[in-house]
JSON list of C-alpha atoms in Angstrom, two decimals:
[
{"chain": "A", "resi": 1, "resn": "GLU", "atom": "CA", "xyz": [0.00, 0.00, 0.00]},
{"chain": "A", "resi": 2, "resn": "THR", "atom": "CA", "xyz": [1.34, 3.42, -0.98]},
{"chain": "A", "resi": 3, "resn": "GLY", "atom": "CA", "xyz": [-0.93, 5.54, 1.21]},
{"chain": "A", "resi": 4, "resn": "VAL", "atom": "CA", "xyz": [-2.35, 7.24, -1.88]},
{"chain": "A", "resi": 5, "resn": "THR", "atom": "CA", "xyz": [-6.12, 7.05, -2.06]},
{"chain": "A", "resi": 6, "resn": "GLN", "atom": "CA", "xyz": [-8.51, 7.82, -4.91]},
{"chain": "A", "resi": 7, "resn": "SER", "atom": "CA", "xyz": [-12.27, 8.19, -5.14]},
{"chain": "A", "resi": 8, "resn": "PRO", "atom": "CA", "xyz": [-14.53, 6.98, -6.49]},
{"chain": "A", "resi": 9, "resn": "THR", "atom": "CA", "xyz": [-13.34, 3.49, -7.45]},
{"chain": "A", "resi": 10, "resn": "HIS", "atom": "CA", "xyz": [-15.65, 3.22, -10.43]},
{"chain": "A", "resi": 11, "resn": "LEU", "atom": "CA", "xyz": [-17.78, 5.75, -12.25]},
{"chain": "A", "resi": 12, "resn": "ILE", "atom": "CA", "xyz": [-20.20, 5.60, -15.17]},
{"chain": "A", "resi": 13, "resn": "LYS", "atom": "CA", "xyz": [-21.08, 8.79, -17.06]},
{"chain": "A", "resi": 14, "resn": "THR", "atom": "CA", "xyz": [-22.71, 9.64, -20.35]},
{"chain": "A", "resi": 15, "resn": "ARG", "atom": "CA", "xyz": [-21.16, 11.55, -23.22]},
{"chain": "A", "resi": 16, "resn": "GLY", "atom": "CA", "xyz": [-21.19, 15.33, -22.68]},
{"chain": "A", "resi": 17, "resn": "GLN", "atom": "CA", "xyz": [-21.31, 15.14, -18.89]},
{"chain": "A", "resi": 18, "resn": "GLN", "atom": "CA", "xyz": [-18.66, 16.43, -16.50]},
{"chain": "A", "resi": 19, "resn": "VAL", "atom": "CA", "xyz": [-16.75, 14.38, -13.91]},
{"chain": "A", "resi": 20, "resn": "THR", "atom": "CA", "xyz": [-14.54, 15.11, -10.89]},
{"chain": "A", "resi": 21, "resn": "LEU", "atom": "CA", "xyz": [-12.04, 12.57, -9.60]},
{"chain": "A", "resi": 22, "resn": "ARG", "atom": "CA", "xyz": [-10.26, 12.94, -6.26]},
{"chain": "A", "resi": 23, "resn": "CYS", "atom": "CA", "xyz": [-6.87, 11.96, -4.91]},
{"chain": "A", "resi": 24, "resn": "SER", "atom": "CA", "xyz": [-5.31, 12.14, -1.46]},
{"chain": "A", "resi": 25, "resn": "SER", "atom": "CA", "xyz": [-1.53, 12.09, -1.52]},
{"chain": "A", "resi": 26, "resn": "GLN", "atom": "CA", "xyz": [0.71, 10.07, 0.77]},
{"chain": "A", "resi": 27, "resn": "SER", "atom": "CA", "xyz": [1.57, 11.77, 4.05]},
{"chain": "A", "resi": 28, "resn": "GLY", "atom": "CA", "xyz": [4.54, 14.11, 3.57]},
{"chain": "A", "resi": 29, "resn": "HIS", "atom": "CA", "xyz": [4.15, 14.33, -0.21]},
{"chain": "A", "resi": 30, "resn": "ASN", "atom": "CA", "xyz": [3.56, 17.70, -1.87]},
{"chain": "A", "resi": 31, "resn": "THR", "atom": "CA", "xyz": [3.28, 16.70, -5.54]},
{"chain": "A", "resi": 32, "resn": "VAL", "atom": "CA", "xyz": [0.42, 15.01, -7.36]},
{"chain": "A", "resi": 33, "resn": "SER", "atom": "CA", "xyz": [0.51, 13.77, -10.96]},
{"chain": "A", "resi": 34, "resn": "TRP", "atom": "CA", "xyz": [-2.44, 12.48, -12.95]},
{"chain": "A", "resi": 35, "resn": "TYR", "atom": "CA", "xyz": [-2.33, 9.83, -15.68]},
{"chain": "A", "resi": 36, "resn": "GLN", "atom": "CA", "xyz": [-4.83, 8.26, -18.06]},
{"chain": "A", "resi": 37, "resn": "GLN", "atom": "CA", "xyz": [-4.42, 4.57, -18.87]},
{"chain": "A", "resi": 38, "resn": "ALA", "atom": "CA", "xyz": [-6.44, 3.13, -21.72]},
{"chain": "A", "resi": 39, "resn": "LEU", "atom": "CA", "xyz": [-6.85, -0.63, -21.95]},
{"chain": "A", "resi": 40, "resn": "GLY", "atom": "CA", "xyz": [-3.66, -2.34, -23.10]},
{"chain": "A", "resi": 41, "resn": "GLN", "atom": "CA", "xyz": [-1.64, 0.89, -23.01]},
{"chain": "A", "resi": 42, "resn": "GLY", "atom": "CA", "xyz": [0.84, 2.46, -20.65]},
{"chain": "A", "resi": 43, "resn": "PRO", "atom": "CA", "xyz": [-0.28, 5.41, -18.52]},
{"chain": "A", "resi": 44, "resn": "GLN", "atom": "CA", "xyz": [-0.20, 8.82, -20.26]},
{"chain": "A", "resi": 45, "resn": "PHE", "atom": "CA", "xyz": [0.74, 11.96, -18.33]},
{"chain": "A", "resi": 46, "resn": "ILE", "atom": "CA", "xyz": [-2.09, 14.48, -17.99]},
{"chain": "A", "resi": 47, "resn": "PHE", "atom": "CA", "xyz": [-0.59, 17.08, -15.63]},
{"chain": "A", "resi": 48, "resn": "GLN", "atom": "CA", "xyz": [1.25, 17.58, -12.38]},
{"chain": "A", "resi": 49, "resn": "TYR", "atom": "CA", "xyz": [0.57, 19.84, -9.41]},
{"chain": "A", "resi": 50, "resn": "TYR", "atom": "CA", "xyz": [3.39, 20.94, -7.11]},
{"chain": "A", "resi": 51, "resn": "ARG", "atom": "CA", "xyz": [2.64, 23.06, -4.06]},
{"chain": "A", "resi": 52, "resn": "GLU", "atom": "CA", "xyz": [-0.80, 23.98, -5.44]},
{"chain": "A", "resi": 53, "resn": "GLU", "atom": "CA", "xyz": [0.49, 25.14, -8.85]},
{"chain": "A", "resi": 54, "resn": "GLU", "atom": "CA", "xyz": [0.30, 23.30, -12.19]},
{"chain": "A", "resi": 55, "resn": "ASN", "atom": "CA", "xyz": [3.90, 22.26, -12.80]},
{"chain": "A", "resi": 56, "resn": "GLY", "atom": "CA", "xyz": [3.67, 20.51, -16.16]},
{"chain": "A", "resi": 57, "resn": "ARG", "atom": "CA", "xyz": [1.11, 19.23, -18.63]},
{"chain": "A", "resi": 58, "resn": "GLY", "atom": "CA", "xyz": [0.95, 16.45, -21.18]},
{"chain": "A", "resi": 59, "resn": "ASN", "atom": "CA", "xyz": [-0.84, 16.43, -24.51]},
{"chain": "A", "resi": 60, "resn": "PHE", "atom": "CA", "xyz": [-4.39, 16.68, -23.21]},
{"chain": "A", "resi": 61, "resn": "PRO", "atom": "CA", "xyz": [-7.02, 19.28, -24.20]},
{"chain": "A", "resi": 62, "resn": "PRO", "atom": "CA", "xyz": [-8.11, 22.11, -21.86]},
{"chain": "A", "resi": 63, "resn": "ARG", "atom": "CA", "xyz": [-11.29, 20.25, -20.91]},
{"chain": "A", "resi": 64, "resn": "PHE", "atom": "CA", "xyz": [-8.99, 18.28, -18.62]},
{"chain": "A", "resi": 65, "resn": "SER", "atom": "CA", "xyz": [-8.32, 20.55, -15.66]},
{"chain": "A", "resi": 66, "resn": "GLY", "atom": "CA", "xyz": [-7.13, 20.13, -12.12]},
{"chain": "A", "resi": 67, "resn": "LEU", "atom": "CA", "xyz": [-6.64, 21.60, -8.72]},
{"chain": "A", "resi": 68, "resn": "GLN", "atom": "CA", "xyz": [-4.43, 20.99, -5.71]},
{"chain": "A", "resi": 69, "resn": "PHE", "atom": "CA", "xyz": [-5.50, 21.99, -2.22]},
{"chain": "A", "resi": 70, "resn": "PRO", "atom": "CA", "xyz": [-3.38, 23.28, 0.71]},
{"chain": "A", "resi": 71, "resn": "ASN", "atom": "CA", "xyz": [-3.32, 19.75, 2.19]},
{"chain": "A", "resi": 72, "resn": "TYR", "atom": "CA", "xyz": [-1.88, 18.59, -1.20]},
{"chain": "A", "resi": 73, "resn": "SER", "atom": "CA", "xyz": [-4.92, 16.52, -2.13]},
{"chain": "A", "resi": 74, "resn": "SER", "atom": "CA", "xyz": [-5.99, 17.00, -5.73]},
{"chain": "A", "resi": 75, "resn": "GLU", "atom": "CA", "xyz": [-8.90, 16.89, -8.13]},
{"chain": "A", "resi": 76, "resn": "LEU", "atom": "CA", "xyz": [-9.06, 16.06, -11.82]},
{"chain": "A", "resi": 77, "resn": "ASN", "atom": "CA", "xyz": [-12.01, 17.55, -13.71]},
{"chain": "A", "resi": 78, "resn": "VAL", "atom": "CA", "xyz": [-13.04, 16.47, -17.18]},
{"chain": "A", "resi": 79, "resn": "ASN", "atom": "CA", "xyz": [-15.70, 18.46, -19.05]},
{"chain": "A", "resi": 80, "resn": "ALA", "atom": "CA", "xyz": [-17.72, 17.44, -22.11]},
{"chain": "A", "resi": 81, "resn": "LEU", "atom": "CA", "xyz": [-16.92, 13.75, -21.71]},
{"chain": "A", "resi": 82, "resn": "GLU", "atom": "CA", "xyz": [-16.21, 11.76, -24.87]},
{"chain": "A", "resi": 83, "resn": "LEU", "atom": "CA", "xyz": [-16.36, 8.00, -25.37]},
{"chain": "A", "resi": 84, "resn": "ASP", "atom": "CA", "xyz": [-12.55, 7.89, -25.68]},
{"chain": "A", "resi": 85, "resn": "ASP", "atom": "CA", "xyz": [-12.24, 9.29, -22.15]},
{"chain": "A", "resi": 86, "resn": "SER", "atom": "CA", "xyz": [-13.17, 5.82, -20.86]},
{"chain": "A", "resi": 87, "resn": "ALA", "atom": "CA", "xyz": [-10.01, 4.68, -19.05]},
{"chain": "A", "resi": 88, "resn": "LEU", "atom": "CA", "xyz": [-8.33, 4.06, -15.72]},
{"chain": "A", "resi": 89, "resn": "TYR", "atom": "CA", "xyz": [-7.35, 7.39, -14.17]},
{"chain": "A", "resi": 90, "resn": "LEU", "atom": "CA", "xyz": [-4.31, 7.18, -11.94]},
{"chain": "A", "resi": 91, "resn": "CYS", "atom": "CA", "xyz": [-3.04, 9.61, -9.39]},
{"chain": "A", "resi": 92, "resn": "ALA", "atom": "CA", "xyz": [0.57, 9.46, -8.23]},
{"chain": "A", "resi": 93, "resn": "SER", "atom": "CA", "xyz": [2.05, 11.33, -5.30]},
{"chain": "A", "resi": 94, "resn": "SER", "atom": "CA", "xyz": [5.67, 12.25, -4.65]},
{"chain": "A", "resi": 95, "resn": "TYR", "atom": "CA", "xyz": [7.85, 14.52, -2.57]},
{"chain": "A", "resi": 96, "resn": "ASP", "atom": "CA", "xyz": [9.32, 17.52, -4.39]},
{"chain": "A", "resi": 97, "resn": "ARG", "atom": "CA", "xyz": [8.50, 16.05, -7.83]},
{"chain": "A", "resi": 98, "resn": "GLY", "atom": "CA", "xyz": [10.53, 12.92, -7.09]},
{"chain": "A", "resi": 99, "resn": "THR", "atom": "CA", "xyz": [9.72, 9.21, -7.32]},
{"chain": "A", "resi": 100, "resn": "GLN", "atom": "CA", "xyz": [6.02, 8.68, -7.94]},
{"chain": "A", "resi": 101, "resn": "TYR", "atom": "CA", "xyz": [3.79, 6.26, -6.07]},
{"chain": "A", "resi": 102, "resn": "PHE", "atom": "CA", "xyz": [0.42, 5.39, -7.53]},
{"chain": "A", "resi": 103, "resn": "GLY", "atom": "CA", "xyz": [-3.01, 5.19, -5.98]},
{"chain": "A", "resi": 104, "resn": "PRO", "atom": "CA", "xyz": [-5.48, 2.42, -6.84]},
{"chain": "A", "resi": 105, "resn": "GLY", "atom": "CA", "xyz": [-7.07, 4.39, -9.70]},
{"chain": "A", "resi": 106, "resn": "THR", "atom": "CA", "xyz": [-10.57, 5.33, -10.75]},
{"chain": "A", "resi": 107, "resn": "ARG", "atom": "CA", "xyz": [-12.18, 3.36, -13.59]},
{"chain": "A", "resi": 108, "resn": "LEU", "atom": "CA", "xyz": [-14.27, 5.77, -15.70]},
{"chain": "A", "resi": 109, "resn": "THR", "atom": "CA", "xyz": [-16.74, 4.44, -18.25]},
{"chain": "A", "resi": 110, "resn": "VAL", "atom": "CA", "xyz": [-18.36, 6.90, -20.67]},
{"chain": "A", "resi": 111, "resn": "LEU", "atom": "CA", "xyz": [-21.50, 5.66, -22.43]},
{"chain": "B", "resi": 1, "resn": "GLN", "atom": "CA", "xyz": [7.95, 13.23, -29.30]},
{"chain": "B", "resi": 2, "resn": "LYS", "atom": "CA", "xyz": [9.34, 11.22, -26.42]},
{"chain": "B", "resi": 3, "resn": "GLU", "atom": "CA", "xyz": [8.89, 7.49, -26.88]},
{"chain": "B", "resi": 4, "resn": "VAL", "atom": "CA", "xyz": [9.52, 4.45, -24.72]},
{"chain": "B", "resi": 5, "resn": "GLU", "atom": "CA", "xyz": [9.51, 1.09, -26.48]},
{"chain": "B", "resi": 6, "resn": "GLN", "atom": "CA", "xyz": [8.92, -2.30, -24.90]},
{"chain": "B", "resi": 7, "resn": "ASN", "atom": "CA", "xyz": [8.17, -5.70, -26.38]},
{"chain": "B", "resi": 8, "resn": "SER", "atom": "CA", "xyz": [4.53, -6.30, -25.45]},
{"chain": "B", "resi": 9, "resn": "GLY", "atom": "CA", "xyz": [5.03, -10.06, -25.14]},
{"chain": "B", "resi": 10, "resn": "PRO", "atom": "CA", "xyz": [3.75, -12.22, -23.70]},
{"chain": "B", "resi": 11, "resn": "LEU", "atom": "CA", "xyz": [7.14, -13.33, -22.39]},
{"chain": "B", "resi": 12, "resn": "SER", "atom": "CA", "xyz": [6.90, -16.83, -20.96]},
{"chain": "B", "resi": 13, "resn": "VAL", "atom": "CA", "xyz": [9.59, -17.95, -18.48]},
{"chain": "B", "resi": 14, "resn": "PRO", "atom": "CA", "xyz": [9.80, -21.20, -16.46]},
{"chain": "B", "resi": 15, "resn": "GLU", "atom": "CA", "xyz": [9.58, -20.91, -12.68]},
{"chain": "B", "resi": 16, "resn": "GLY", "atom": "CA", "xyz": [13.02, -20.49, -11.14]},
{"chain": "B", "resi": 17, "resn": "ALA", "atom": "CA", "xyz": [14.59, -19.06, -14.32]},
{"chain": "B", "resi": 18, "resn": "ILE", "atom": "CA", "xyz": [15.76, -15.51, -15.01]},
{"chain": "B", "resi": 19, "resn": "ALA", "atom": "CA", "xyz": [13.26, -13.18, -16.70]},
{"chain": "B", "resi": 20, "resn": "SER", "atom": "CA", "xyz": [14.82, -10.41, -18.79]},
{"chain": "B", "resi": 21, "resn": "LEU", "atom": "CA", "xyz": [12.75, -7.36, -19.69]},
{"chain": "B", "resi": 22, "resn": "ASN", "atom": "CA", "xyz": [14.02, -4.66, -22.01]},
{"chain": "B", "resi": 23, "resn": "CYS", "atom": "CA", "xyz": [13.16, -1.05, -22.78]},
{"chain": "B", "resi": 24, "resn": "THR", "atom": "CA", "xyz": [14.55, 1.63, -25.12]},
{"chain": "B", "resi": 25, "resn": "TYR", "atom": "CA", "xyz": [13.83, 5.34, -24.97]},
{"chain": "B", "resi": 26, "resn": "SER", "atom": "CA", "xyz": [14.12, 8.16, -27.47]},
{"chain": "B", "resi": 27, "resn": "ASP", "atom": "CA", "xyz": [14.87, 11.26, -25.35]},
{"chain": "B", "resi": 28, "resn": "ARG", "atom": "CA", "xyz": [18.60, 11.60, -24.63]},
{"chain": "B", "resi": 29, "resn": "GLY", "atom": "CA", "xyz": [17.74, 14.17, -21.95]},
{"chain": "B", "resi": 30, "resn": "SER", "atom": "CA", "xyz": [16.11, 11.48, -19.80]},
{"chain": "B", "resi": 31, "resn": "GLN", "atom": "CA", "xyz": [17.65, 11.33, -16.34]},
{"chain": "B", "resi": 32, "resn": "SER", "atom": "CA", "xyz": [15.41, 9.07, -14.27]},
{"chain": "B", "resi": 33, "resn": "PHE", "atom": "CA", "xyz": [14.30, 5.53, -15.06]},
{"chain": "B", "resi": 34, "resn": "PHE", "atom": "CA", "xyz": [11.74, 3.36, -13.36]},
{"chain": "B", "resi": 35, "resn": "TRP", "atom": "CA", "xyz": [10.25, -0.10, -13.53]},
{"chain": "B", "resi": 36, "resn": "TYR", "atom": "CA", "xyz": [6.67, -0.56, -12.34]},
{"chain": "B", "resi": 37, "resn": "ARG", "atom": "CA", "xyz": [4.77, -3.83, -12.00]},
{"chain": "B", "resi": 38, "resn": "GLN", "atom": "CA", "xyz": [1.06, -3.86, -12.77]},
{"chain": "B", "resi": 39, "resn": "TYR", "atom": "CA", "xyz": [-1.20, -6.78, -11.99]},
{"chain": "B", "resi": 40, "resn": "SER", "atom": "CA", "xyz": [-4.38, -7.10, -14.08]},
{"chain": "B", "resi": 41, "resn": "GLY", "atom": "CA", "xyz": [-6.99, -4.61, -12.89]},
{"chain": "B", "resi": 42, "resn": "LYS", "atom": "CA", "xyz": [-4.60, -2.95, -10.42]},
{"chain": "B", "resi": 43, "resn": "SER", "atom": "CA", "xyz": [-2.47, 0.19, -10.43]},
{"chain": "B", "resi": 44, "resn": "PRO", "atom": "CA", "xyz": [1.30, 0.31, -11.13]},
{"chain": "B", "resi": 45, "resn": "GLU", "atom": "CA", "xyz": [3.60, -0.57, -8.23]},
{"chain": "B", "resi": 46, "resn": "LEU", "atom": "CA", "xyz": [7.18, 0.73, -8.13]},
{"chain": "B", "resi": 47, "resn": "ILE", "atom": "CA", "xyz": [9.77, -2.06, -8.39]},
{"chain": "B", "resi": 48, "resn": "MET", "atom": "CA", "xyz": [13.04, -0.25, -9.11]},
{"chain": "B", "resi": 49, "resn": "SER", "atom": "CA", "xyz": [14.46, 3.16, -9.90]},
{"chain": "B", "resi": 50, "resn": "ILE", "atom": "CA", "xyz": [17.84, 3.80, -11.52]},
{"chain": "B", "resi": 51, "resn": "TYR", "atom": "CA", "xyz": [19.59, 7.08, -12.34]},
{"chain": "B", "resi": 52, "resn": "SER", "atom": "CA", "xyz": [23.17, 6.28, -13.37]},
{"chain": "B", "resi": 53, "resn": "ASN", "atom": "CA", "xyz": [24.80, 3.88, -15.80]},
{"chain": "B", "resi": 54, "resn": "GLY", "atom": "CA", "xyz": [25.40, 0.35, -14.59]},
{"chain": "B", "resi": 55, "resn": "ASP", "atom": "CA", "xyz": [23.54, -2.14, -12.47]},
{"chain": "B", "resi": 56, "resn": "LYS", "atom": "CA", "xyz": [21.38, -1.69, -9.40]},
{"chain": "B", "resi": 57, "resn": "GLU", "atom": "CA", "xyz": [20.30, -4.72, -7.41]},
{"chain": "B", "resi": 58, "resn": "ASP", "atom": "CA", "xyz": [17.39, -5.07, -4.97]},
{"chain": "B", "resi": 59, "resn": "GLY", "atom": "CA", "xyz": [16.65, -8.60, -3.82]},
{"chain": "B", "resi": 60, "resn": "ARG", "atom": "CA", "xyz": [15.75, -10.73, -6.84]},
{"chain": "B", "resi": 61, "resn": "PHE", "atom": "CA", "xyz": [15.56, -7.66, -9.10]},
{"chain": "B", "resi": 62, "resn": "THR", "atom": "CA", "xyz": [18.42, -6.02, -11.02]},
{"chain": "B", "resi": 63, "resn": "ALA", "atom": "CA", "xyz": [17.97, -2.90, -13.13]},
{"chain": "B", "resi": 64, "resn": "GLN", "atom": "CA", "xyz": [20.56, -2.09, -15.78]},
{"chain": "B", "resi": 65, "resn": "LEU", "atom": "CA", "xyz": [21.00, 1.30, -17.47]},
{"chain": "B", "resi": 66, "resn": "ASN", "atom": "CA", "xyz": [23.06, 2.23, -20.52]},
{"chain": "B", "resi": 67, "resn": "LYS", "atom": "CA", "xyz": [22.47, 5.88, -21.40]},
{"chain": "B", "resi": 68, "resn": "ALA", "atom": "CA", "xyz": [24.74, 5.76, -24.46]},
{"chain": "B", "resi": 69, "resn": "SER", "atom": "CA", "xyz": [22.56, 3.05, -25.97]},
{"chain": "B", "resi": 70, "resn": "GLN", "atom": "CA", "xyz": [19.37, 4.55, -24.46]},
{"chain": "B", "resi": 71, "resn": "TYR", "atom": "CA", "xyz": [18.55, 1.16, -23.00]},
{"chain": "B", "resi": 72, "resn": "VAL", "atom": "CA", "xyz": [17.14, 0.02, -19.67]},
{"chain": "B", "resi": 73, "resn": "SER", "atom": "CA", "xyz": [16.55, -3.53, -18.57]},
{"chain": "B", "resi": 74, "resn": "LEU", "atom": "CA", "xyz": [15.13, -5.43, -15.61]},
{"chain": "B", "resi": 75, "resn": "LEU", "atom": "CA", "xyz": [16.28, -8.89, -14.61]},
{"chain": "B", "resi": 76, "resn": "ILE", "atom": "CA", "xyz": [14.18, -11.02, -12.27]},
{"chain": "B", "resi": 77, "resn": "ARG", "atom": "CA", "xyz": [16.09, -13.94, -10.76]},
{"chain": "B", "resi": 78, "resn": "ASP", "atom": "CA", "xyz": [14.44, -17.10, -9.43]},
{"chain": "B", "resi": 79, "resn": "SER", "atom": "CA", "xyz": [11.16, -16.14, -11.11]},
{"chain": "B", "resi": 80, "resn": "GLN", "atom": "CA", "xyz": [8.01, -17.02, -9.17]},
{"chain": "B", "resi": 81, "resn": "PRO", "atom": "CA", "xyz": [4.42, -17.41, -10.42]},
{"chain": "B", "resi": 82, "resn": "SER", "atom": "CA", "xyz": [3.58, -14.27, -8.39]},
{"chain": "B", "resi": 83, "resn": "ASP", "atom": "CA", "xyz": [5.91, -12.32, -10.71]},
{"chain": "B", "resi": 84, "resn": "SER", "atom": "CA", "xyz": [3.40, -12.85, -13.54]},
{"chain": "B", "resi": 85, "resn": "ALA", "atom": "CA", "xyz": [2.24, -9.32, -14.39]},
{"chain": "B", "resi": 86, "resn": "THR", "atom": "CA", "xyz": [2.76, -6.49, -16.86]},
{"chain": "B", "resi": 87, "resn": "TYR", "atom": "CA", "xyz": [6.04, -4.63, -16.35]},
{"chain": "B", "resi": 88, "resn": "LEU", "atom": "CA", "xyz": [6.04, -0.96, -17.29]},
{"chain": "B", "resi": 89, "resn": "CYS", "atom": "CA", "xyz": [9.21, 0.96, -18.10]},
{"chain": "B", "resi": 90, "resn": "ALA", "atom": "CA", "xyz": [9.00, 4.71, -17.38]},
{"chain": "B", "resi": 91, "resn": "VAL", "atom": "CA", "xyz": [11.44, 7.56, -17.95]},
{"chain": "B", "resi": 92, "resn": "SER", "atom": "CA", "xyz": [11.56, 11.26, -17.09]},
{"chain": "B", "resi": 93, "resn": "GLU", "atom": "CA", "xyz": [13.87, 14.21, -17.56]},
{"chain": "B", "resi": 94, "resn": "GLY", "atom": "CA", "xyz": [13.97, 14.72, -13.83]},
{"chain": "B", "resi": 95, "resn": "GLY", "atom": "CA", "xyz": [12.29, 17.57, -11.99]},
{"chain": "B", "resi": 96, "resn": "GLY", "atom": "CA", "xyz": [8.98, 15.93, -12.79]},
{"chain": "B", "resi": 97, "resn": "ALA", "atom": "CA", "xyz": [7.48, 18.76, -14.84]},
{"chain": "B", "resi": 98, "resn": "ASP", "atom": "CA", "xyz": [7.23, 16.52, -17.86]},
{"chain": "B", "resi": 99, "resn": "GLY", "atom": "CA", "xyz": [5.77, 13.64, -15.94]},
{"chain": "B", "resi": 100, "resn": "LEU", "atom": "CA", "xyz": [6.69, 10.04, -16.58]},
{"chain": "B", "resi": 101, "resn": "THR", "atom": "CA", "xyz": [6.68, 8.68, -20.12]},
{"chain": "B", "resi": 102, "resn": "PHE", "atom": "CA", "xyz": [5.65, 5.02, -20.09]},
{"chain": "B", "resi": 103, "resn": "GLY", "atom": "CA", "xyz": [6.07, 2.18, -22.50]},
{"chain": "B", "resi": 104, "resn": "LYS", "atom": "CA", "xyz": [3.08, -0.04, -23.25]},
{"chain": "B", "resi": 105, "resn": "GLY", "atom": "CA", "xyz": [4.44, -2.70, -20.93]},
{"chain": "B", "resi": 106, "resn": "THR", "atom": "CA", "xyz": [5.66, -6.29, -21.28]},
{"chain": "B", "resi": 107, "resn": "HIS", "atom": "CA", "xyz": [3.29, -9.04, -20.18]},
{"chain": "B", "resi": 108, "resn": "LEU", "atom": "CA", "xyz": [5.34, -11.61, -18.25]},
{"chain": "B", "resi": 109, "resn": "ILE", "atom": "CA", "xyz": [4.06, -15.13, -17.57]},
{"chain": "B", "resi": 110, "resn": "ILE", "atom": "CA", "xyz": [5.95, -17.40, -15.16]},
{"chain": "B", "resi": 111, "resn": "GLN", "atom": "CA", "xyz": [5.13, -21.02, -15.90]},
{"chain": "B", "resi": 112, "resn": "PRO", "atom": "CA", "xyz": [5.00, -23.30, -12.80]}
]
């Protein structure tokens, strides 16, 4: 167990809806990174938050947005859901942008 | 575009043998290298990290890095059925702003 938690575990939404996923980082960690993992693929970097600021972003459209709170927990928001957004969403926490430890993930299904 | 290449497998290895997993990467600026293990339906679990050329050993696992050849490998000695999983190679430039770039993973099967 890494001490990183994510909620919810599973989620079903319909195309066009909005979704918010949540992540609590491991105690002592100040960095949260979000990844999308489609079936049979490796995780793809969405963005990273370090000390409440977005620190880097992968090749994802602006409808993917995030937030980090003073306690270093984080949210991932996705607007205007598309069918291709169906995936496992992974949160990873680290200290000072170092080695990343993953939470259990949220499985999102878009119908 | 940064790329990490892995043979998707499946790689089948007899129990007790050495499993050898390989990975190549395209970005010469990469500074940090990681191997994660992912069981079906679960999230990635960190196995090894390596930052400098050469070998790094941790129990039954040995990571090898050759930056000149842009090559990373993971050796698993005395393979056990519980080692059956997908092994993900990940690289980053360091500093974390670019996140981790992952390969698609190698599916390893340890045959009892």
